[in-house]
Amino acid sequence: MTDPKAVLLEVDAKGIALMTLNRPEAMNAFNLDQWKGLQTTAEAIRANPQIRVVIVTGAGERAFSAGMDLKMIAAGGGGSASVFGDYRKGYDQLFGLKSLLTAFEALACPVIAAINGYCLGAGMELSLCCDMRLAAEHAVFGLPEMPLGVIPDLGSTQRLPRIVGIGKAKELIITGRKINAAEALRVGLVDHVYPKAQLMPEARKLAEEIAALNPRLVEGCKRAVNMSMSTPLDAGLRLETDICMGAGSAAEFGERARQKMDK
């Protein structure tokens, strides 16, 4: 029976959702319960128009997520067959598993990763799907798949180069090296690093800043910036114009400009 508490979701009155990977005894490693929890949580966020921003973190003080549950792998279960039992074996099942992480990248509202410890393998690949990444000083990042005999296959070969550049991405992916939070900040893998006690308050502060904005504009900006990674400049500029025309109005812009000047 699936554990409904493997992934927790709380939504406050400001429209800020807190999603917690909740297997602290296993460093929040992804087992079948966690994968199914990710699936249902993404669906719940997508279905709730009151949610304006999401914070993703891990339960406990040791890990955001240590990646795939190696006990599950050793027992012969990678997770995808159980989650996507009706899919064709092989390619479709793996791509289906990948889609569970992509679902968070595709959410209309921004997603903030509050990385509170080890962020490895599939856990790091989930963080790459988040719009902003904040880390505690003791966080550790890595993609250990290659030394274990498999390519990182949940999106990092495509997302990581777009974030840290192709050379650094190849180094991290091919060697499986782990890096600390300071190095992650230096190469652009995370946006901010904080002392452990400040991580969640800072994530909350950023979330409140976003939640106070016009959600249509926030969603439009996220969509336009995401498209910039795979769209030629001319098409991207036209898309930006289309989104701008649909998300806001000149009258609203003028009123907000007057309010700022009055201050």
mmCIF file of N, CA and C in Angstrom, residues 134 194 198-207:
data_model
loop_
_atom_site.group_PDB
_atom_site.id
_atom_site.type_symbol
_atom_site.label_atom_id
_atom_site.label_comp_id
_atom_site.label_asym_id
_atom_site.label_seq_id
_atom_site.Cartn_x
_atom_site.Cartn_y
_atom_site.Cartn_z
ATOM 1 N N LEU A 134 17.942 27.515 -3.681
ATOM 2 C CA LEU A 134 18.607 28.052 -2.518
ATOM 3 C C LEU A 134 19.206 26.878 -1.758
ATOM 4 N N TYR A 194 22.919 29.898 2.274
ATOM 5 C CA TYR A 194 22.637 30.478 3.583
ATOM 6 C C TYR A 194 23.065 29.520 4.695
ATOM 7 N N GLN A 198 18.988 29.750 8.409
ATOM 8 C CA GLN A 198 18.385 30.821 7.612
ATOM 9 C C GLN A 198 17.737 30.320 6.329
ATOM 10 N N LEU A 199 17.993 29.078 5.957
ATOM 11 C CA LEU A 199 17.544 28.601 4.645
ATOM 12 C C LEU A 199 16.039 28.721 4.465
ATOM 13 N N MET A 200 15.253 28.149 5.349
ATOM 14 C CA MET A 200 13.802 28.178 5.169
ATOM 15 C C MET A 200 13.218 29.581 5.346
ATOM 16 N N PRO A 201 13.694 30.386 6.312
ATOM 17 C CA PRO A 201 13.200 31.769 6.364
ATOM 18 C C PRO A 201 13.484 32.550 5.083
ATOM 19 N N GLU A 202 14.656 32.341 4.483
ATOM 20 C CA GLU A 202 14.982 33.038 3.238
ATOM 21 C C GLU A 202 14.141 32.516 2.080
ATOM 22 N N ALA A 203 13.904 31.214 2.044
ATOM 23 C CA ALA A 203 13.035 30.649 1.002
ATOM 24 C C ALA A 203 11.624 31.204 1.148
ATOM 25 N N ARG A 204 11.188 31.314 2.385
ATOM 26 C CA ARG A 204 9.862 31.858 2.658
ATOM 27 C C ARG A 204 9.783 33.329 2.243
ATOM 28 N N LYS A 205 10.829 34.087 2.532
ATOM 29 C CA LYS A 205 10.851 35.507 2.164
ATOM 30 C C LYS A 205 10.744 35.664 0.651
ATOM 31 N N LEU A 206 11.501 34.861 -0.097
ATOM 32 C CA LEU A 206 11.437 34.915 -1.554
ATOM 33 C C LEU A 206 10.043 34.515 -2.050
ATOM 34 N N ALA A 207 9.478 33.474 -1.442
ATOM 35 C CA ALA A 207 8.143 33.015 -1.838
ATOM 36 C C ALA A 207 7.096 34.097 -1.594
#
